Amino acid sequence: MKLPILALLATALPLAAHADVTVSDPWVRASILASRPAAAYLTLVSDGDDRLLEASTPVAAEVTVHATEVDEAGLSRMNHVPTVELPAAEAVTFAPGAMHLMLTGLSEKLVEGTSFPLTLRFETAGEVTVDVPVLGVGASGPEGGQR
Amino acid sequence: MTEDPRSRRLKSIQLAIWAGSAAILMAVAGALVWRATTPDPAPQVAFVGEADIRSEFTLTDHTGRAVTDADYAGDWQLVFFGFTNCPDICPTTLAYMASVLDELGPRAEDVAPLFITVDPARDTVPVMAEYVAAFHPRLVGLTGTEAQVAEAAENFRTWYERVEDETAPDGYMMAHQGYMYLMRPDGGFEAVFQEQEQPPEELAETILGHIEDEKGAT
């Protein structure tokens, strides 16, 4: 009698309760001019199917997701991605040359060695705030990144 | 919703396959005709029309000096077209070019690293000055009038276009090719590279190889 209820609970729990999203390796390249947009990179893994709806930070007026796509003529363009799908247990990586969080309207230059909070809002997991370290202008990632 | 979306998708997939097959067929036919009509096999054409690529331009460098390709004649050139409002590919590639220069060490003297903006309206001389200095002391930023930039891009056979995007600063972005061109001291085309293709030390070695080959040939 008890078993089916437990089983039901076990299966229902991940759906009902907030699926957690793990945010790892966030970083942003130091900005050269405050008037130019910055790109933040990170990796998202969600327990269950979820979606990244929006992002915000006190250091920028707006944060939008863009994906760099290269067409057959070799033309790179950045397409605005309104929502990012997060399939369960699948790592979604934001990396140079692929997807990035574009920070526009910076209140000030992002200086190497500092950091700032970035809040991501997910459909199911709700809000997650991470601290984003500012790496050097020539950095290509959090580890193995130069300077 | 009246039409079955699956059959509609199937139709569009079929259409895409047909179009794709037709394009491949035409390309193959074209290649055969080209081969048949070309007397000697061209020395490995890796890049369509690469022989036409010329480093020819009249622009303004980041110090405000009017320059032309003649100012860099005698030097090898590593040339990248981009824009400073580009948050991803451009800083990634320019930082990569800076690493390549560092890897070249003293031999970097033989190579002029040129960053040509495709967004001259916003990338003025002072903007370019501050921007290039952040990457490498030797990086040269080049801007000009819209017509001058268009002419330079045409000579390099590179493409760019303005793309409206309300989430971007000033409501637009520039689509552009993310290639680095290695140009010969006479302004002719030598090779083309992309940042993700190899680590900077490898590209530095490749560039040195091109320079050495040239020295051996003369």
mmCIF file of C-alpha atoms in Angstrom:
data_model
loop_
_atom_site.group_PDB
_atom_site.id
_atom_site.type_symbol
_atom_site.label_atom_id
_atom_site.label_comp_id
_atom_site.label_asym_id
_atom_site.label_seq_id
_atom_site.Cartn_x
_atom_site.Cartn_y
_atom_site.Cartn_z
ATOM 1 C CA MET A 1 0.000 0.000 0.000
ATOM 2 C CA LYS A 2 2.772 2.354 0.915
ATOM 3 C CA LEU A 3 4.965 1.492 -2.024
ATOM 4 C CA PRO A 4 2.820 2.855 -4.862
ATOM 5 C CA ILE A 5 2.428 6.134 -3.028
ATOM 6 C CA LEU A 6 6.153 6.437 -2.551
ATOM 7 C CA ALA A 7 6.740 5.583 -6.176
ATOM 8 C CA LEU A 8 4.212 8.195 -7.198
ATOM 9 C CA LEU A 9 5.866 10.758 -4.997
ATOM 10 C CA ALA A 10 9.272 9.912 -6.352
ATOM 11 C CA THR A 11 8.184 10.385 -9.942
ATOM 12 C CA ALA A 12 6.070 13.433 -9.254
ATOM 13 C CA LEU A 13 8.660 15.235 -7.194
ATOM 14 C CA PRO A 14 11.083 16.246 -9.896
ATOM 15 C CA LEU A 15 8.194 17.625 -11.926
ATOM 16 C CA ALA A 16 6.457 19.479 -9.184
ATOM 17 C CA ALA A 17 9.400 20.753 -7.211
ATOM 18 C CA HIS A 18 11.758 23.252 -8.820
ATOM 19 C CA ALA A 19 14.139 21.645 -11.196
ATOM 20 C CA ASP A 20 17.556 23.022 -10.347
ATOM 21 C CA VAL A 21 19.785 24.649 -12.878
ATOM 22 C CA THR A 22 23.505 24.521 -12.241
ATOM 23 C CA VAL A 23 25.476 27.451 -13.585
ATOM 24 C CA SER A 24 29.181 26.830 -13.959
ATOM 25 C CA ASP A 25 32.283 28.626 -15.211
ATOM 26 C CA PRO A 26 30.776 32.063 -15.720
ATOM 27 C CA TRP A 27 33.154 34.682 -17.086
ATOM 28 C CA VAL A 28 33.222 37.838 -19.110
ATOM 29 C CA ARG A 29 36.013 39.473 -21.050
ATOM 30 C CA ALA A 30 37.155 42.841 -19.740
ATOM 31 C CA SER A 31 35.659 45.620 -21.806
ATOM 32 C CA ILE A 32 37.796 48.052 -23.717
ATOM 33 C CA LEU A 33 35.228 50.808 -24.022
ATOM 34 C CA ALA A 34 32.224 51.176 -21.736
ATOM 35 C CA SER A 35 30.188 52.146 -24.786
ATOM 36 C CA ARG A 36 30.770 48.760 -26.406
ATOM 37 C CA PRO A 37 28.815 45.613 -25.546
ATOM 38 C CA ALA A 38 30.404 42.829 -23.527
ATOM 39 C CA ALA A 39 29.854 39.092 -23.895
ATOM 40 C CA ALA A 40 29.416 36.767 -20.916
ATOM 41 C CA TYR A 41 29.915 33.030 -21.154
ATOM 42 C CA LEU A 42 28.868 30.149 -18.891
ATOM 43 C CA THR A 43 27.534 26.603 -18.851
ATOM 44 C CA LEU A 44 24.004 25.642 -17.799
ATOM 45 C CA VAL A 45 22.817 22.196 -16.787
ATOM 46 C CA SER A 46 19.246 21.675 -15.670
ATOM 47 C CA ASP A 47 17.834 18.661 -13.788
ATOM 48 C CA GLY A 48 14.661 18.764 -15.798
ATOM 49 C CA ASP A 49 13.556 20.389 -19.033
ATOM 50 C CA ASP A 50 13.661 24.118 -18.546
ATOM 51 C CA ARG A 51 14.171 27.360 -20.403
ATOM 52 C CA LEU A 52 16.269 30.436 -19.846
ATOM 53 C CA LEU A 53 13.819 33.312 -20.193
ATOM 54 C CA GLU A 54 15.910 36.344 -19.337
ATOM 55 C CA ALA A 55 18.988 37.652 -17.621
ATOM 56 C CA SER A 56 19.869 40.866 -15.866
ATOM 57 C CA THR A 57 22.713 42.533 -14.039
ATOM 58 C CA PRO A 58 23.157 45.849 -12.273
ATOM 59 C CA VAL A 59 26.162 46.659 -14.490
ATOM 60 C CA ALA A 60 24.257 46.640 -17.804
ATOM 61 C CA ALA A 61 21.021 48.157 -19.035
ATOM 62 C CA GLU A 62 20.149 45.017 -20.913
ATOM 63 C CA VAL A 63 21.262 41.402 -21.226
ATOM 64 C CA THR A 64 20.240 39.430 -24.301
ATOM 65 C CA VAL A 65 21.290 36.077 -25.664
ATOM 66 C CA HIS A 66 22.914 36.020 -29.077
ATOM 67 C CA ALA A 67 24.195 33.110 -31.095
ATOM 68 C CA THR A 68 26.922 33.566 -33.676
ATOM 69 C CA GLU A 69 26.029 31.754 -36.838
ATOM 70 C CA VAL A 70 28.166 31.375 -39.905
ATOM 71 C CA ASP A 71 26.396 30.936 -43.239
ATOM 72 C CA GLU A 72 27.731 29.189 -46.315
ATOM 73 C CA ALA A 73 29.385 32.345 -47.597
ATOM 74 C CA GLY A 74 31.343 32.475 -44.345
ATOM 75 C CA LEU A 75 29.381 35.486 -43.165
ATOM 76 C CA SER A 76 29.117 35.541 -39.360
ATOM 77 C CA ARG A 77 26.028 37.086 -37.923
ATOM 78 C CA MET A 78 24.745 37.296 -34.401
ATOM 79 C CA ASN A 79 21.156 36.249 -34.014
ATOM 80 C CA HIS A 80 19.094 37.249 -31.029
ATOM 81 C CA VAL A 81 17.872 34.146 -29.178
ATOM 82 C CA PRO A 82 14.748 35.071 -27.167
ATOM 83 C CA THR A 83 14.657 31.893 -25.035
ATOM 84 C CA VAL A 84 17.227 29.161 -24.578
ATOM 85 C CA GLU A 85 15.900 25.604 -24.292
ATOM 86 C CA LEU A 86 17.535 23.508 -21.583
ATOM 87 C CA PRO A 87 16.846 19.808 -22.138
ATOM 88 C CA ALA A 88 17.137 17.779 -18.927
ATOM 89 C CA ALA A 89 20.691 16.891 -17.907
ATOM 90 C CA GLU A 90 22.165 18.355 -21.080
ATOM 91 C CA ALA A 91 24.948 20.918 -20.766
ATOM 92 C CA VAL A 92 24.210 24.102 -22.696
ATOM 93 C CA THR A 93 27.429 25.995 -23.177
ATOM 94 C CA PHE A 94 27.833 29.648 -23.946
ATOM 95 C CA ALA A 95 31.291 30.040 -25.499
ATOM 96 C CA PRO A 96 33.231 32.375 -27.818
ATOM 97 C CA GLY A 97 32.137 31.895 -31.413
ATOM 98 C CA ALA A 98 28.892 30.226 -30.363
ATOM 99 C CA MET A 99 26.332 31.581 -27.910
ATOM 100 C CA HIS A 100 26.852 34.482 -25.529
ATOM 101 C CA LEU A 101 24.982 36.765 -23.187
ATOM 102 C CA MET A 102 25.395 40.232 -24.628
ATOM 103 C CA LEU A 103 25.578 42.996 -22.038
ATOM 104 C CA THR A 104 24.640 46.350 -23.493
ATOM 105 C CA GLY A 105 24.488 49.796 -21.929
ATOM 106 C CA LEU A 106 27.275 49.109 -19.444
ATOM 107 C CA SER A 107 27.264 51.529 -16.524
ATOM 108 C CA GLU A 108 31.049 51.382 -16.539
ATOM 109 C CA LYS A 109 33.955 49.498 -18.061
ATOM 110 C CA LEU A 110 34.278 45.909 -16.889
ATOM 111 C CA VAL A 111 37.697 45.814 -15.249
ATOM 112 C CA GLU A 112 39.808 42.666 -15.077
ATOM 113 C CA GLY A 113 39.950 41.171 -11.592
ATOM 114 C CA THR A 114 36.535 42.479 -10.553
ATOM 115 C CA SER A 115 33.226 40.624 -10.691
ATOM 116 C CA PHE A 116 29.524 41.386 -10.829
ATOM 117 C CA PRO A 117 26.265 39.529 -10.106
ATOM 118 C CA LEU A 118 24.253 38.135 -13.016
ATOM 119 C CA THR A 119 20.707 36.931 -12.458
ATOM 120 C CA LEU A 120 19.271 34.332 -14.785
ATOM 121 C CA ARG A 121 15.536 33.668 -14.791
ATOM 122 C CA PHE A 122 14.383 30.190 -15.753
ATOM 123 C CA GLU A 123 10.838 29.112 -16.514
ATOM 124 C CA THR A 124 10.818 26.331 -13.914
ATOM 125 C CA ALA A 125 13.879 26.835 -11.758
ATOM 126 C CA GLY A 126 13.150 30.494 -11.156
ATOM 127 C CA GLU A 127 15.959 32.951 -10.524
ATOM 128 C CA VAL A 128 19.576 31.975 -10.094
ATOM 129 C CA THR A 129 22.218 34.594 -9.373
ATOM 130 C CA VAL A 130 25.892 33.955 -10.046
ATOM 131 C CA ASP A 131 29.020 36.027 -9.610
ATOM 132 C CA VAL A 132 30.737 36.614 -12.931
ATOM 133 C CA PRO A 133 34.502 37.232 -12.812
ATOM 134 C CA VAL A 134 35.952 39.692 -15.313
ATOM 135 C CA LEU A 135 38.910 38.112 -17.097
ATOM 136 C CA GLY A 136 41.513 39.797 -19.290
ATOM 137 C CA VAL A 137 40.840 41.218 -22.748
ATOM 138 C CA GLY A 138 42.754 38.311 -24.261
ATOM 139 C CA ALA A 139 41.100 35.589 -22.170
ATOM 140 C CA SER A 140 39.461 32.682 -23.921
ATOM 141 C CA GLY A 141 37.953 30.955 -20.910
ATOM 142 C CA PRO A 142 38.026 30.602 -17.127
ATOM 143 C CA GLU A 143 40.686 27.877 -17.071
ATOM 144 C CA GLY A 144 43.640 27.832 -19.362
ATOM 145 C CA GLY A 145 42.725 31.415 -20.125
ATOM 146 C CA GLN A 146 45.792 33.564 -20.504
ATOM 147 C CA ARG A 147 46.698 36.526 -18.331
ATOM 148 C CA MET B 1 -3.644 24.509 -38.432
ATOM 149 C CA THR B 2 -5.985 23.269 -41.181
ATOM 150 C CA GLU B 3 -3.136 21.612 -43.053
ATOM 151 C CA ASP B 4 -1.265 18.776 -41.409
ATOM 152 C CA PRO B 5 1.978 20.447 -40.281
ATOM 153 C CA ARG B 6 3.880 17.192 -40.626
ATOM 154 C CA SER B 7 3.057 16.748 -44.292
ATOM 155 C CA ARG B 8 3.863 20.405 -44.838
ATOM 156 C CA ARG B 9 7.225 19.947 -43.179
ATOM 157 C CA LEU B 10 7.801 16.823 -45.229
ATOM 158 C CA LYS B 11 7.051 18.789 -48.383
ATOM 159 C CA SER B 12 9.502 21.486 -47.455
ATOM 160 C CA ILE B 13 12.131 18.853 -46.643
ATOM 161 C CA GLN B 14 11.525 17.242 -50.025
ATOM 162 C CA LEU B 15 11.844 20.604 -51.668
ATOM 163 C CA ALA B 16 15.085 21.268 -49.795
ATOM 164 C CA ILE B 17 16.469 17.889 -50.888
ATOM 165 C CA TRP B 18 15.537 18.619 -54.490
ATOM 166 C CA ALA B 19 17.075 22.065 -54.359
ATOM 167 C CA GLY B 20 20.167 20.673 -52.669
ATOM 168 C CA SER B 21 20.566 17.902 -55.244
ATOM 169 C CA ALA B 22 20.101 20.362 -58.083
ATOM 170 C CA ALA B 23 22.735 22.673 -56.587
ATOM 171 C CA ILE B 24 25.222 19.807 -56.172
ATOM 172 C CA LEU B 25 24.543 18.614 -59.712
ATOM 173 C CA MET B 26 25.118 22.086 -61.089
ATOM 174 C CA ALA B 27 28.294 22.483 -59.032
ATOM 175 C CA VAL B 28 29.638 19.141 -60.265
ATOM 176 C CA ALA B 29 28.738 19.979 -63.854
ATOM 177 C CA GLY B 30 30.356 23.387 -63.450
ATOM 178 C CA ALA B 31 33.515 21.836 -62.021
ATOM 179 C CA LEU B 32 33.693 19.366 -64.912
ATOM 180 C CA VAL B 33 33.280 22.105 -67.503
ATOM 181 C CA TRP B 34 35.845 24.216 -65.668
ATOM 182 C CA ARG B 35 38.287 21.334 -65.605
ATOM 183 C CA ALA B 36 37.697 20.554 -69.275
ATOM 184 C CA THR B 37 38.271 24.134 -70.322
ATOM 185 C CA THR B 38 41.253 24.821 -68.058
ATOM 186 C CA PRO B 39 44.465 23.874 -69.852
ATOM 187 C CA ASP B 40 46.678 23.338 -66.804
ATOM 188 C CA PRO B 41 45.410 22.217 -63.436
ATOM 189 C CA ALA B 42 45.475 25.343 -61.299
ATOM 190 C CA PRO B 43 47.796 25.028 -58.278
ATOM 191 C CA GLN B 44 45.257 23.829 -55.679
ATOM 192 C CA VAL B 45 42.518 26.416 -55.504
ATOM 193 C CA ALA B 46 41.497 26.126 -51.887
ATOM 194 C CA PHE B 47 39.512 29.317 -51.776
ATOM 195 C CA VAL B 48 37.275 30.466 -54.595
ATOM 196 C CA GLY B 49 38.847 33.355 -56.433
ATOM 197 C CA GLU B 50 41.744 33.663 -54.002
ATOM 198 C CA ALA B 51 44.073 34.839 -56.759
ATOM 199 C CA ASP B 52 41.838 37.914 -57.041
ATOM 200 C CA ILE B 53 42.315 38.858 -53.406
ATOM 201 C CA ARG B 54 44.491 41.955 -53.179
ATOM 202 C CA SER B 55 45.537 44.069 -50.258
ATOM 203 C CA GLU B 56 44.639 47.415 -51.785
ATOM 204 C CA PHE B 57 43.141 50.201 -49.731
ATOM 205 C CA THR B 58 43.081 53.874 -48.887
ATOM 206 C CA LEU B 59 42.161 54.267 -45.232
ATOM 207 C CA THR B 60 43.015 56.134 -42.016
ATOM 208 C CA ASP B 61 44.945 54.405 -39.256
ATOM 209 C CA HIS B 62 44.126 54.684 -35.541
ATOM 210 C CA THR B 63 46.585 57.546 -35.113
ATOM 211 C CA GLY B 64 44.689 59.572 -37.711
ATOM 212 C CA ARG B 65 47.298 59.092 -40.452
ATOM 213 C CA ALA B 66 46.063 58.578 -44.012
ATOM 214 C CA VAL B 67 47.480 55.266 -45.222
ATOM 215 C CA THR B 68 47.359 53.020 -48.255
ATOM 216 C CA ASP B 69 48.549 49.485 -48.896
ATOM 217 C CA ALA B 70 51.840 51.038 -50.049
ATOM 218 C CA ASP B 71 52.576 51.922 -46.409
ATOM 219 C CA TYR B 72 52.739 48.197 -45.631
ATOM 220 C CA ALA B 73 54.428 47.066 -48.824
ATOM 221 C CA GLY B 74 57.404 44.868 -48.043
ATOM 222 C CA ASP B 75 55.727 43.527 -44.920
ATOM 223 C CA TRP B 76 53.619 40.463 -44.620
ATOM 224 C CA GLN B 77 50.138 41.409 -43.450
ATOM 225 C CA LEU B 78 47.670 39.622 -41.218
ATOM 226 C CA VAL B 79 44.337 41.274 -41.925
ATOM 227 C CA PHE B 80 40.997 40.969 -40.119
ATOM 228 C CA PHE B 81 37.732 42.757 -40.914
ATOM 229 C CA GLY B 82 35.428 43.363 -37.934
ATOM 230 C CA PHE B 83 33.861 46.099 -35.804
ATOM 231 C CA THR B 84 34.218 47.278 -32.221
ATOM 232 C CA ASN B 85 30.548 46.786 -31.294
ATOM 233 C CA CYS B 86 31.041 43.086 -31.938
ATOM 234 C CA PRO B 87 31.226 41.415 -28.521
ATOM 235 C CA ASP B 88 32.150 37.892 -29.514
ATOM 236 C CA ILE B 89 34.049 36.989 -32.711
ATOM 237 C CA CYS B 90 36.009 40.236 -33.036
ATOM 238 C CA PRO B 91 37.595 40.423 -29.587
ATOM 239 C CA THR B 92 38.137 36.658 -29.717
ATOM 240 C CA THR B 93 39.939 36.898 -33.057
ATOM 241 C CA LEU B 94 41.900 40.044 -32.202
ATOM 242 C CA ALA B 95 43.048 38.534 -28.898
ATOM 243 C CA TYR B 96 44.057 35.488 -30.892
ATOM 244 C CA MET B 97 45.983 37.640 -33.382
ATOM 245 C CA ALA B 98 47.741 39.282 -30.424
ATOM 246 C CA SER B 99 48.770 35.830 -29.170
ATOM 247 C CA VAL B 100 50.030 34.936 -32.645
ATOM 248 C CA LEU B 101 52.171 38.108 -32.636
ATOM 249 C CA ASP B 102 53.541 37.219 -29.208
ATOM 250 C CA GLU B 103 54.317 33.708 -30.452
ATOM 251 C CA LEU B 104 56.136 35.144 -33.475
ATOM 252 C CA GLY B 105 58.365 37.042 -31.073
ATOM 253 C CA PRO B 106 60.964 39.155 -32.880
ATOM 254 C CA ARG B 107 59.725 37.774 -36.213
ATOM 255 C CA ALA B 108 56.461 39.663 -35.644
ATOM 256 C CA GLU B 109 58.398 42.633 -37.070
ATOM 257 C CA ASP B 110 57.907 41.089 -40.509
ATOM 258 C CA VAL B 111 54.128 40.987 -40.102
ATOM 259 C CA ALA B 112 51.812 44.018 -40.036
ATOM 260 C CA PRO B 113 48.647 43.121 -38.095
ATOM 261 C CA LEU B 114 45.740 45.107 -39.557
ATOM 262 C CA PHE B 115 42.216 45.366 -38.166
ATOM 263 C CA ILE B 116 39.896 47.004 -40.707
ATOM 264 C CA THR B 117 36.491 48.087 -39.424
ATOM 265 C CA VAL B 118 33.347 47.356 -41.421
ATOM 266 C CA ASP B 119 31.456 49.862 -39.269
ATOM 267 C CA PRO B 120 33.270 53.161 -39.915
ATOM 268 C CA ALA B 121 30.257 55.232 -38.841
ATOM 269 C CA ARG B 122 30.818 54.214 -35.228
ATOM 270 C CA ASP B 123 34.460 53.151 -35.403
ATOM 271 C CA THR B 124 36.088 56.537 -35.635
ATOM 272 C CA VAL B 125 39.819 57.155 -35.216
ATOM 273 C CA PRO B 126 39.670 57.718 -31.411
ATOM 274 C CA VAL B 127 37.502 54.615 -30.936
ATOM 275 C CA MET B 128 39.905 52.524 -33.000
ATOM 276 C CA ALA B 129 42.901 53.941 -31.085
ATOM 277 C CA GLU B 130 41.529 52.898 -27.709
ATOM 278 C CA TYR B 131 40.300 49.568 -29.038
ATOM 279 C CA VAL B 132 43.441 48.275 -30.762
ATOM 280 C CA ALA B 133 45.710 49.410 -27.913
ATOM 281 C CA ALA B 134 43.877 47.032 -25.570
ATOM 282 C CA PHE B 135 44.888 44.027 -27.675
ATOM 283 C CA HIS B 136 48.445 44.569 -28.811
ATOM 284 C CA PRO B 137 50.818 47.530 -29.108
ATOM 285 C CA ARG B 138 51.529 46.591 -32.732
ATOM 286 C CA LEU B 139 47.912 46.123 -33.831
ATOM 287 C CA VAL B 140 46.910 48.722 -36.421
ATOM 288 C CA GLY B 141 43.279 49.848 -36.595
ATOM 289 C CA LEU B 142 42.049 51.106 -39.966
ATOM 290 C CA THR B 143 38.887 53.062 -40.647
ATOM 291 C CA GLY B 144 37.704 55.439 -43.353
ATOM 292 C CA THR B 145 34.637 56.569 -45.206
ATOM 293 C CA GLU B 146 31.930 54.042 -46.021
ATOM 294 C CA ALA B 147 33.169 54.076 -49.626
ATOM 295 C CA GLN B 148 36.812 53.511 -48.632
ATOM 296 C CA VAL B 149 35.909 50.575 -46.402
ATOM 297 C CA ALA B 150 33.675 49.110 -49.111
ATOM 298 C CA GLU B 151 36.524 49.384 -51.597
ATOM 299 C CA ALA B 152 39.001 47.710 -49.237
ATOM 300 C CA ALA B 153 36.551 44.871 -48.555
ATOM 301 C CA GLU B 154 35.957 44.448 -52.269
ATOM 302 C CA ASN B 155 39.687 44.112 -52.936
ATOM 303 C CA PHE B 156 39.917 41.478 -50.221
ATOM 304 C CA ARG B 157 36.801 39.806 -51.665
ATOM 305 C CA THR B 158 35.286 39.894 -48.205
ATOM 306 C CA TRP B 159 31.642 40.564 -47.433
ATOM 307 C CA TYR B 160 29.811 42.407 -44.728
ATOM 308 C CA GLU B 161 26.363 43.819 -44.278
ATOM 309 C CA ARG B 162 24.315 45.736 -41.788
ATOM 310 C CA VAL B 163 21.792 43.636 -39.878
ATOM 311 C CA GLU B 164 18.971 45.346 -37.993
ATOM 312 C CA ASP B 165 18.662 44.057 -34.408
ATOM 313 C CA GLU B 166 16.743 46.019 -31.803
ATOM 314 C CA THR B 167 18.669 44.333 -28.974
ATOM 315 C CA ALA B 168 21.986 45.654 -30.348
ATOM 316 C CA PRO B 169 23.500 49.065 -29.586
ATOM 317 C CA ASP B 170 22.023 51.644 -32.012
ATOM 318 C CA GLY B 171 19.716 48.912 -33.286
ATOM 319 C CA TYR B 172 22.131 47.194 -35.612
ATOM 320 C CA MET B 173 24.987 44.727 -35.921
ATOM 321 C CA MET B 174 27.359 44.036 -38.758
ATOM 322 C CA ALA B 175 27.500 40.591 -40.302
ATOM 323 C CA HIS B 176 31.027 39.928 -41.520
ATOM 324 C CA GLN B 177 33.450 37.165 -42.387
ATOM 325 C CA GLY B 178 35.667 36.101 -39.524
ATOM 326 C CA TYR B 179 38.725 35.353 -41.643
ATOM 327 C CA MET B 180 42.305 36.377 -41.085
ATOM 328 C CA TYR B 181 44.077 36.935 -44.369
ATOM 329 C CA LEU B 182 47.797 36.418 -44.655
ATOM 330 C CA MET B 183 48.923 38.738 -47.437
ATOM 331 C CA ARG B 184 52.306 38.706 -49.128
ATOM 332 C CA PRO B 185 54.763 41.616 -49.076
ATOM 333 C CA ASP B 186 53.641 42.446 -52.642
ATOM 334 C CA GLY B 187 50.006 42.677 -51.507
ATOM 335 C CA GLY B 188 49.011 39.361 -53.040
ATOM 336 C CA PHE B 189 47.076 36.641 -51.306
ATOM 337 C CA GLU B 190 48.960 33.926 -49.418
ATOM 338 C CA ALA B 191 46.534 32.124 -47.082
ATOM 339 C CA VAL B 192 43.369 32.480 -45.061
ATOM 340 C CA PHE B 193 42.767 31.309 -41.500
ATOM 341 C CA GLN B 194 40.087 31.213 -38.860
ATOM 342 C CA GLU B 195 40.582 31.532 -35.144
ATOM 343 C CA GLN B 196 39.065 28.171 -34.122
ATOM 344 C CA GLU B 197 41.106 26.179 -36.634
ATOM 345 C CA GLN B 198 44.367 26.008 -34.710
ATOM 346 C CA PRO B 199 45.999 27.286 -31.519
ATOM 347 C CA PRO B 200 47.928 30.579 -31.903
ATOM 348 C CA GLU B 201 51.356 28.938 -31.642
ATOM 349 C CA GLU B 202 50.456 26.694 -34.563
ATOM 350 C CA LEU B 203 49.366 29.626 -36.729
ATOM 351 C CA ALA B 204 52.557 31.480 -35.790
ATOM 352 C CA GLU B 205 54.550 28.499 -37.011
ATOM 353 C CA THR B 206 52.504 28.281 -40.212
ATOM 354 C CA ILE B 207 53.102 31.982 -40.892
ATOM 355 C CA LEU B 208 56.831 31.545 -40.282
ATOM 356 C CA GLY B 209 56.745 28.641 -42.718
ATOM 357 C CA HIS B 210 55.211 30.871 -45.407
ATOM 358 C CA ILE B 211 57.831 33.545 -44.765
ATOM 359 C CA GLU B 212 60.690 31.024 -44.907
ATOM 360 C CA ASP B 213 59.349 29.458 -48.118
ATOM 361 C CA GLU B 214 59.307 32.888 -49.690
ATOM 362 C CA LYS B 215 62.886 33.518 -48.606
ATOM 363 C CA GLY B 216 63.956 30.150 -49.986
ATOM 364 C CA ALA B 217 62.274 30.879 -53.315
ATOM 365 C CA THR B 218 64.041 34.201 -53.867
#
